[in-house]
Amino acid sequence: MKVRARTTHGRLLSAAIVAASLAIVAAPSAFAQDESTGPAGDDQIVLTGELLVPEGETVGTAVIFNGDATIEGTVTKSVVVFNGDVEIAGTVGDD
């Protein structure tokens, strides 16, 4: 019984060390992704309600489920609307 308990403890310790190592390695790449929004801007996703891209604002892709979209600014990729209407007074790249 003692040998089995030590083996289980050793496995848990090994798993904890591996998890901590992966967290340390993955952390810098996660921070690097947050710092660069890129020229396309961030994507905007709305589940219910209204999606608005105001004049002077740029987003990558705009997606809304169950609501209307109003694009007065710039969408560099696509606008996707499910169960709603879209009004484009700005610019959409992939329309």
Coordinates of C-alpha atoms in Angstrom, one line a residue:
M1 CA 0.0 0.0 0.0
K2 CA 2.8 2.5 0.8
V3 CA 4.4 1.9 -2.6
R4 CA 1.1 2.6 -4.4
A5 CA 0.5 5.8 -2.4
R6 CA 4.0 7.1 -3.3
T7 CA 3.4 6.2 -7.0
T8 CA 0.1 8.1 -7.0
H9 CA 1.7 11.1 -5.2
G10 CA 4.6 11.0 -7.7
R11 CA 2.2 11.0 -10.7
L12 CA 0.3 14.0 -9.2
L13 CA 3.5 15.9 -8.6
S14 CA 4.7 15.1 -12.2
A15 CA 1.4 16.2 -13.6
A16 CA 1.6 19.5 -11.6
I17 CA 5.1 20.2 -12.8
V18 CA 4.1 19.5 -16.5
A19 CA 1.0 21.8 -16.1
A20 CA 3.1 24.6 -14.6
S21 CA 5.7 24.3 -17.3
L22 CA 3.1 24.5 -20.0
A23 CA 1.5 27.6 -18.4
I24 CA 4.9 29.3 -18.2
V25 CA 5.7 28.5 -21.9
A26 CA 2.2 29.5 -23.1
A27 CA 1.9 32.7 -21.2
P28 CA 4.3 34.8 -23.4
S29 CA 2.6 33.8 -26.6
A30 CA -0.8 34.7 -25.1
F31 CA 0.4 38.1 -24.2
A32 CA 1.9 38.6 -27.7
Q33 CA -1.5 37.9 -29.2
D34 CA -3.2 40.4 -27.1
E35 CA -0.8 43.2 -28.0
S36 CA -1.3 43.0 -31.7
T37 CA -4.8 43.7 -33.0
G38 CA -3.6 43.9 -36.6
P39 CA -4.9 46.1 -39.4
A40 CA -8.2 44.3 -39.6
G41 CA -9.2 45.3 -36.1
D42 CA -11.1 43.1 -33.6
D43 CA -14.1 41.0 -34.5
Q44 CA -17.5 42.0 -33.2
I45 CA -20.0 39.2 -32.3
V46 CA -23.4 39.9 -30.8
L47 CA -25.9 37.1 -29.8
T48 CA -29.1 39.1 -29.3
G49 CA -29.8 42.8 -29.7
E50 CA -28.1 45.3 -32.0
L51 CA -24.7 45.3 -33.7
L52 CA -23.4 48.8 -34.4
V53 CA -20.1 49.7 -36.0
P54 CA -19.9 53.5 -35.5
E55 CA -18.3 55.9 -38.0
G56 CA -14.6 56.1 -37.5
E57 CA -14.4 52.6 -36.0
T58 CA -12.9 49.5 -37.8
V59 CA -13.6 45.8 -37.0
G60 CA -12.5 42.6 -38.7
T61 CA -15.7 40.6 -39.0
A62 CA -19.1 41.6 -37.6
V63 CA -21.6 38.8 -36.7
I64 CA -25.0 39.1 -35.1
F65 CA -27.6 36.4 -34.2
N66 CA -31.2 37.6 -33.6
G67 CA -30.9 41.3 -34.3
D68 CA -30.1 44.1 -36.7
A69 CA -26.7 45.4 -37.8
T70 CA -25.8 49.0 -38.6
I71 CA -22.5 49.5 -40.3
E72 CA -21.4 53.2 -40.3
G73 CA -17.7 52.6 -39.9
T74 CA -15.5 49.9 -41.6
V75 CA -15.7 46.2 -41.6
T76 CA -12.5 44.8 -43.3
K77 CA -13.8 41.2 -43.7
S78 CA -17.5 40.1 -43.6
V79 CA -20.8 41.1 -42.1
V80 CA -23.0 38.1 -41.1
V81 CA -26.6 38.6 -39.9
F82 CA -28.9 35.8 -38.8
N83 CA -32.6 36.7 -38.2
G84 CA -32.2 40.4 -38.7
D85 CA -31.6 43.2 -41.2
V86 CA -28.4 45.0 -42.1
E87 CA -27.9 48.7 -43.0
I88 CA -24.5 49.6 -44.5
A89 CA -23.6 53.3 -44.6
G90 CA -19.9 52.6 -44.2
T91 CA -17.5 50.2 -45.9
V92 CA -17.5 46.4 -45.9
G93 CA -14.5 44.5 -47.4
D94 CA -16.0 41.2 -48.4
D95 CA -19.5 42.2 -49.4

